[in-house]
Short mmCIF file of C-alpha atoms and ligand atoms in Angstrom, two decimals:
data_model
loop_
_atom_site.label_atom_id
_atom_site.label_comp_id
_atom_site.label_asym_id
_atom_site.label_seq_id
_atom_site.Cartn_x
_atom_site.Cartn_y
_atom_site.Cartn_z
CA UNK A 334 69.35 106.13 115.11
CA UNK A 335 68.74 104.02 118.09
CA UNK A 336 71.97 101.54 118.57
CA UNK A 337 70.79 97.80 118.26
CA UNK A 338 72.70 95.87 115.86
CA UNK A 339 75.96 97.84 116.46
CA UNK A 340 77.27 98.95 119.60
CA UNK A 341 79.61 101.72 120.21
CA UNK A 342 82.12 102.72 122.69
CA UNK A 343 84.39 105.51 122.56
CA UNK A 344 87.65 104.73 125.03
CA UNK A 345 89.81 108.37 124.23
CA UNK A 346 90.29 108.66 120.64
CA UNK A 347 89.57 105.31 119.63
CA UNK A 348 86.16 104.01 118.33
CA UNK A 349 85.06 100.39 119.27
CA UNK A 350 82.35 99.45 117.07
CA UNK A 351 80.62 96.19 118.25
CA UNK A 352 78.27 93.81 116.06
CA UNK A 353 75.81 92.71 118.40
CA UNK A 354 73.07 90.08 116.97
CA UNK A 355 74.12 87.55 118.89
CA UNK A 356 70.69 85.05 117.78
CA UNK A 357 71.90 85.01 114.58
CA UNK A 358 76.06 85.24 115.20
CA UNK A 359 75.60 88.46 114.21
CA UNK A 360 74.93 87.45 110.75
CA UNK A 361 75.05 90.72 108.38
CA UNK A 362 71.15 92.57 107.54
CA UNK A 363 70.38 95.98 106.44
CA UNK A 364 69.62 96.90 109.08
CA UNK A 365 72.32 96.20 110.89
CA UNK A 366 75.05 97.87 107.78
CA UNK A 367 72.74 100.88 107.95
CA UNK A 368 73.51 101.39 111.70
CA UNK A 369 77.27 100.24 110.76
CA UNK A 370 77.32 102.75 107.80
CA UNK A 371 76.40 105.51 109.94
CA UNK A 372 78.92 104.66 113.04
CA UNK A 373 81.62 104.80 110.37
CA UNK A 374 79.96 108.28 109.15
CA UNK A 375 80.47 109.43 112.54
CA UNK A 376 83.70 107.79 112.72
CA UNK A 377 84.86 110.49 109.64
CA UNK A 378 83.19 113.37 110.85
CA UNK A 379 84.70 113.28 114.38
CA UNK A 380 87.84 114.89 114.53
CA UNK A 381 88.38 113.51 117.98
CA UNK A 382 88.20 109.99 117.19
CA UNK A 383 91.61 108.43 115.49
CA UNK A 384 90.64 104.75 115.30
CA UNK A 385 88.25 102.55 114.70
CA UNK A 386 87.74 99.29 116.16
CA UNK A 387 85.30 96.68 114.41
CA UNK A 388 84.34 94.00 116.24
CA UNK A 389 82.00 91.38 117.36
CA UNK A 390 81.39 88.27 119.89
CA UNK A 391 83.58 86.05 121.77
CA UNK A 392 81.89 83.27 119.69
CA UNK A 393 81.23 85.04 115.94
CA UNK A 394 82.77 87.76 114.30
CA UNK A 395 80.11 87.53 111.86
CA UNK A 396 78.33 84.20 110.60
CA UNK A 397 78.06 85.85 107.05
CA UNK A 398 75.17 87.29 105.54
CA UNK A 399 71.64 86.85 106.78
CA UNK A 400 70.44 83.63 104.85
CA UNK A 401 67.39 84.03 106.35
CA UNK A 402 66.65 87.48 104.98
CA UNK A 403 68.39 86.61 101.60
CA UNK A 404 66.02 83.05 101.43
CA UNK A 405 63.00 84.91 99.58
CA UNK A 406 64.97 87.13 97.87
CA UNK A 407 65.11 86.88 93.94
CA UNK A 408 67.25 88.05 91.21
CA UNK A 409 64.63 91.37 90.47
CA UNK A 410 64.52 91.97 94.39
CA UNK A 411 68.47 91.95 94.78
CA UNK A 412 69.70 94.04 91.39
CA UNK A 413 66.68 96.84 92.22
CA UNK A 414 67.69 97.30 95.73
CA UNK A 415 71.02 97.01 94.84
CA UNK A 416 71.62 94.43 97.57
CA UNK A 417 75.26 94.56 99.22
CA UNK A 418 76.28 97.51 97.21
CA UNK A 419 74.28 99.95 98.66
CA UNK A 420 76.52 100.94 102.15
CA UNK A 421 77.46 97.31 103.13
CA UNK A 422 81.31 98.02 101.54
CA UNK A 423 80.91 101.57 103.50
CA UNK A 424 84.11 101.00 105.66
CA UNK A 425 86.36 100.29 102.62
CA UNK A 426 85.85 104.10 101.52
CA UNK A 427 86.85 105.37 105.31
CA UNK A 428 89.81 107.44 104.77
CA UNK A 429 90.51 106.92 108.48
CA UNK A 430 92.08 103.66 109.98
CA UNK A 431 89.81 100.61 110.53
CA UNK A 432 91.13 97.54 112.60
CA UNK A 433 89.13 94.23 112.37
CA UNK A 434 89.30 92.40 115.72
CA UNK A 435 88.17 88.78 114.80
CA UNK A 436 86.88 86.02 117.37
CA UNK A 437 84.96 83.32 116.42
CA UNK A 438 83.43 82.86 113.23
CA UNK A 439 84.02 85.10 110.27
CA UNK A 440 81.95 83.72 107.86
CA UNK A 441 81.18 84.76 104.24
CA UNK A 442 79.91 88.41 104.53
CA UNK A 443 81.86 88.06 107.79
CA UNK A 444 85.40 87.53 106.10
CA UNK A 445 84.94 90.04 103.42
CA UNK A 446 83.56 92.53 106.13
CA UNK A 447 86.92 91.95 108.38
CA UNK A 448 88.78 91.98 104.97
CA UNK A 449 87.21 95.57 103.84
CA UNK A 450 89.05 97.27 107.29
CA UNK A 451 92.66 98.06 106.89
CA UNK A 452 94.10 95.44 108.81
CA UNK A 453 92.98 92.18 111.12
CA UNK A 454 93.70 91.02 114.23
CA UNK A 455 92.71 87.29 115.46
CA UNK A 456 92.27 85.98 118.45
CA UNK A 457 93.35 82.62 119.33
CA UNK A 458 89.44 81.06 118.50
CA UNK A 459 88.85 82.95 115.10
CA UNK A 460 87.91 80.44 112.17
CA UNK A 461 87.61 82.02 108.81
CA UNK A 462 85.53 80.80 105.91
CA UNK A 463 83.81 81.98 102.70
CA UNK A 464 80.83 78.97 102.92
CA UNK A 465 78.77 80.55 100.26
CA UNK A 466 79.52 77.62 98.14
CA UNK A 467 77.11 75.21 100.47
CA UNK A 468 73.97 77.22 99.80
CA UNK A 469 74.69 77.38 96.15
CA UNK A 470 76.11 80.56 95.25
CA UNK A 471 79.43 82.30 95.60
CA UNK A 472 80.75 85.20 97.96
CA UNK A 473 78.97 88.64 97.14
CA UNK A 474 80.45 91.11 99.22
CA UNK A 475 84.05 91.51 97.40
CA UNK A 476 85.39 87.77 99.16
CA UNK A 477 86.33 85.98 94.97
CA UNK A 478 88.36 89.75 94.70
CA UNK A 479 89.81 90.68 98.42
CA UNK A 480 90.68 87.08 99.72
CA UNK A 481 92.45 86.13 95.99
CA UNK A 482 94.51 89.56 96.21
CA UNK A 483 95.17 88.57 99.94
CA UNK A 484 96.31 85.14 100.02
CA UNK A 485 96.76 84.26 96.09
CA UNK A 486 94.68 82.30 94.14
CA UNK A 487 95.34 78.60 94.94
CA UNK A 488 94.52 79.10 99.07
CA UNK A 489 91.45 81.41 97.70
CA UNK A 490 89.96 78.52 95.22
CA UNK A 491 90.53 75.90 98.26
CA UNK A 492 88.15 78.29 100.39
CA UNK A 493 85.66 79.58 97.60
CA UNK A 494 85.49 75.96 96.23
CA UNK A 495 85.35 74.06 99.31
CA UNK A 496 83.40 76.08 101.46
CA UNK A 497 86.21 75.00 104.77
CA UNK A 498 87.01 77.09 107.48
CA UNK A 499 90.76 77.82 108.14
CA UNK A 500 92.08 78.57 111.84
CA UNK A 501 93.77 81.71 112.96
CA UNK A 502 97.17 80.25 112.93
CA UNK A 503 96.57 79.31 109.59
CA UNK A 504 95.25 82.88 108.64
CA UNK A 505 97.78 84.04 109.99
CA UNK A 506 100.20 81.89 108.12
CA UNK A 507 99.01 83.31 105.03
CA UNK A 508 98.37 86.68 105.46
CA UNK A 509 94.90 87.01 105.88
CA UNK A 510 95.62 88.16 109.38
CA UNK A 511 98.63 90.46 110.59
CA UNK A 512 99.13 88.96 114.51
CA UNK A 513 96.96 86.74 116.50
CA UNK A 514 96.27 87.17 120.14
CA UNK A 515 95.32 85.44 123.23
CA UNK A 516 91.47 85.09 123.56
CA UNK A 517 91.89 86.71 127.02
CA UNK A 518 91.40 90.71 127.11
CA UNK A 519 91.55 90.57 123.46
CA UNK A 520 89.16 93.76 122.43
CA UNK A 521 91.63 95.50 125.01
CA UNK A 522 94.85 94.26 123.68
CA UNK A 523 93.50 95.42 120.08
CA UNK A 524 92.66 99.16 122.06
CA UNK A 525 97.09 98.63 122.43
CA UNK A 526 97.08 98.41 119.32
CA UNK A 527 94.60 100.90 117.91
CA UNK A 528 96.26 103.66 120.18
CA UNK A 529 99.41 102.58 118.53
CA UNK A 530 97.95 104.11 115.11
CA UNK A 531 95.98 106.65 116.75
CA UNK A 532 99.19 108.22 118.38
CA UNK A 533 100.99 109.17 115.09
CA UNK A 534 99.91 112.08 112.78
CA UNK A 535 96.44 111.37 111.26
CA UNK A 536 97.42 112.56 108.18
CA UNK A 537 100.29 110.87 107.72
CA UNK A 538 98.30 107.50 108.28
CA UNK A 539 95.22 108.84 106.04
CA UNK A 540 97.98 109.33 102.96
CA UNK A 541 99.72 105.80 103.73
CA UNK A 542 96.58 103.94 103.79
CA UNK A 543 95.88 105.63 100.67
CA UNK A 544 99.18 104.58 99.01
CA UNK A 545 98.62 101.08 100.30
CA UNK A 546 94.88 100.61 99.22
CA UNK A 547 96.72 101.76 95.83
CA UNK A 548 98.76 98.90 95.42
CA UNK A 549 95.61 96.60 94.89
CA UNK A 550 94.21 99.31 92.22
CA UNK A 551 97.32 99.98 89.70
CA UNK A 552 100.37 98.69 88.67
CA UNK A 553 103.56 99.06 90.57
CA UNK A 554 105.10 102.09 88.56
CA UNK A 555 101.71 103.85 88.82
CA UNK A 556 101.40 102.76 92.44
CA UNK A 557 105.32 103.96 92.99
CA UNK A 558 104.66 107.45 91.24
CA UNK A 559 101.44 107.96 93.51
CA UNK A 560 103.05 106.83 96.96
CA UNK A 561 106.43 109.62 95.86
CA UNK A 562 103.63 112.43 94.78
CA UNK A 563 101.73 112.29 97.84
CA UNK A 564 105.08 111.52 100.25
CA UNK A 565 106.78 114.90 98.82
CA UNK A 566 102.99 116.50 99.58
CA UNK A 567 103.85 115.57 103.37
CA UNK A 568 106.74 118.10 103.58
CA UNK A 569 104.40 120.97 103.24
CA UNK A 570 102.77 119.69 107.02
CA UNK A 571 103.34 120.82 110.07
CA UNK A 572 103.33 116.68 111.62
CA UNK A 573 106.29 116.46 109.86
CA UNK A 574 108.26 119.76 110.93
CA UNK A 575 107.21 118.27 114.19
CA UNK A 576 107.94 114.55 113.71
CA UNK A 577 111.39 114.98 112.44
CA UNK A 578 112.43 117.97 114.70
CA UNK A 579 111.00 116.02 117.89
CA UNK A 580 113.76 113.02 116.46
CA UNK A 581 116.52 115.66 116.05
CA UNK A 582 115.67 117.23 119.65
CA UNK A 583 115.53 113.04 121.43
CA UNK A 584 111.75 113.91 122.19
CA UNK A 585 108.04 112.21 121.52
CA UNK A 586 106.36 113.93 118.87
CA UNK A 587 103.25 115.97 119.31
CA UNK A 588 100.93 115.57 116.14
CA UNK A 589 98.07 118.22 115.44
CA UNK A 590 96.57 116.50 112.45
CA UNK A 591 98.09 119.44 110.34
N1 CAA B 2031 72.27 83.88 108.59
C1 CAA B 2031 71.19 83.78 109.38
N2 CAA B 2031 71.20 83.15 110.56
C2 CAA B 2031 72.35 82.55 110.96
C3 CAA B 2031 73.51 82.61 110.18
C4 CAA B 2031 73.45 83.32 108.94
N3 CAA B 2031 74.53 83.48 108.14
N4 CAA B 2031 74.50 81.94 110.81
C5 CAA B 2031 73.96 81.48 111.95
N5 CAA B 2031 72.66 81.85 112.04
C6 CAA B 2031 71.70 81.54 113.11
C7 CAA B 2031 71.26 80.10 113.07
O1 CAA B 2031 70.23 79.92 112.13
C8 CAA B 2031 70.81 79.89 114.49
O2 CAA B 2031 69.55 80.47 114.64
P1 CAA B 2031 68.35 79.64 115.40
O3 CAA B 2031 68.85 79.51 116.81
O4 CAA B 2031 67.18 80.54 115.25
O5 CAA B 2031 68.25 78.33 114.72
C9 CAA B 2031 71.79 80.76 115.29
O6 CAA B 2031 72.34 81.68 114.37
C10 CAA B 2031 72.94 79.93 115.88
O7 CAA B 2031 73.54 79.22 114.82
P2 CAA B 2031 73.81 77.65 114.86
O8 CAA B 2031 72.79 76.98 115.71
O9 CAA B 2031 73.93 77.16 113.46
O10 CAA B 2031 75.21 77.62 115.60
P3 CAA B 2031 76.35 76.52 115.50
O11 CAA B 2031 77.35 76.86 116.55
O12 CAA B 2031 75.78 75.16 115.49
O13 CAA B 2031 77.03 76.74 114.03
C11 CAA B 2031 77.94 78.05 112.23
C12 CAA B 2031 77.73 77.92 113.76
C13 CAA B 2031 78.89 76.95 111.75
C14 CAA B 2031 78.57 79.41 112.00
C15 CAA B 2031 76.59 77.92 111.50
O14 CAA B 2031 75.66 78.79 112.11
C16 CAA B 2031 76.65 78.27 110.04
O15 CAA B 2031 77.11 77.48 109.24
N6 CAA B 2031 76.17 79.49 109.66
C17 CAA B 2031 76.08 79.92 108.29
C18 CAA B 2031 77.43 80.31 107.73
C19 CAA B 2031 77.31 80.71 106.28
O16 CAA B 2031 76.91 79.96 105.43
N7 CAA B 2031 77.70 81.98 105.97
C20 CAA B 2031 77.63 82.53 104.64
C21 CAA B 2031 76.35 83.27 104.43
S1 CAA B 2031 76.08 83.76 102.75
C22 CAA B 2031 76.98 85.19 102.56
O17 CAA B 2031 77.64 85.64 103.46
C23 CAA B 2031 76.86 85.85 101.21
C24 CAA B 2031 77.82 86.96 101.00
O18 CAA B 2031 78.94 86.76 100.61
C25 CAA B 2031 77.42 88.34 101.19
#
């Protein structure tokens, strides 16, 4: 597939992935989470690549979904081809790490996109919003679940019911967002990051993202009991023979994956 609506650009082992319809903000088609479902396929299957980046303009993250493509669409064209459901949550399944570097707009389908990766990062310009209220319907693409389980449920009402956009500081404030950074550089100050995650033992991260993404699924005994079965499964790998002994020995670690 022919890169259009997604960009990529590999810097070591990290993975920036770059949404790039920049007529529309690049608001969110098929076509354009067909090309993202397969740079996230890619993602998985190279054992090279450590961390993935997800990113878009200075000026939009992501405007939300395509109104123009949804505009004709009715209810028998959206429930037979499964609209939304069919790849566009595709980077919530990644068992690898997924970093959502926001500028601009993040917009509807934009939000809940940014809110399916593992973690976001704002710059000082980002402006969240779940809008879908203005065109008559509600978010579609997980924003009513993720954003209520992220922020609770009287800051999620105020943004489902009033369509308003909130400010990074404000995201930030919340929750929604774990660090905002200066406009300036900011794809390469989220690389810092990334390489930050990318340096430790990928398996290690793979099982704690697990246990994490658990705690929105079960209840806290459940979620306890999973997090202790698979931390006891990490003494049987190699990363940790070699994390702890490189502590014990005063030296930096070096992870195989194993
Ligand atoms: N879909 C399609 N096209 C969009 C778009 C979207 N979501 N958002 C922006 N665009 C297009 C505009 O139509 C415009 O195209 P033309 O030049 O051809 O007219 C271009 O992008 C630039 O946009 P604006 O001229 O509107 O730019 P602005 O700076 O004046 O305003 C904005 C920016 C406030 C983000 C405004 O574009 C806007 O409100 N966009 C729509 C936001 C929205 O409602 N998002 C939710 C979509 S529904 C959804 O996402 C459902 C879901 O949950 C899955």
């Amino acid at each position: 597939m022919t890169e259009k609506n997604v960009l990529t650009e590999i810097r070591e082992d990290i993975i920036i992935a770059t949404l790039n319809r920049p007529e529309a903000l690049n608001a969110l088609n098929d076509d354009l989470m067909d090309e993202l479902s397969k740079v996230v396929d890619q993602y998985e299957e190279n054992t090279n690549l450590k961390c993935l980046i997800l990113t878009g303009s200075e000026k939009a993250f992501a405007a939300g979904a395509d109104i123009k493509q949804m505009q004709p669409k009715s209810y028998m064209d959206v429930y037979k081809e499964d609209f939304i459901t069919r790849n566009w949550e595709r980077i919530s399944r990644c068992r690898k790490p997924t970093i959502a570097a926001v500028s601009g707009y993040a917009l509807g389908g934009g939000c809940e996109l940014a809110m399916m990766c593992d973690f976001m990062i704002a710059s000082e310009s980002a402006k969240f919003g779940q809008p879908e209220i203005n065109l008559g319907v509600s978010p579609g693409a997980g924003g009513t679940q993720r954003l209520t389980r992220f922020i609770g449920k009287s800051k999620s009402m105020d943004m489902c019911l009033t369509g308003r956009m909130m400010d990074a500081k404000e995201a930030e404030s919340i929750g929604l967002v774990s660090r905002i950074l200066s406009n300036d550089n900011f794809v390469d100050d989220v690389v810092e990051i990334a390489k930050e995650v990318a340096n430790k033992s990928l398996v290690a991260t793979m099982m704690t993202k697990e246990m994490v993404n658990r705690a929105y699924e079960t209840t806290l005994a459940e979620g306890v009991r999973f997090e202790r079965r698979l931390f006891h499964s990490m003494f049987a790998t190699k990363d940790k023979a070699e994390g702890m002994a490189a502590f014990v020995e005063k030296r930096k670690p070096k992870f195989k994956d194993e």
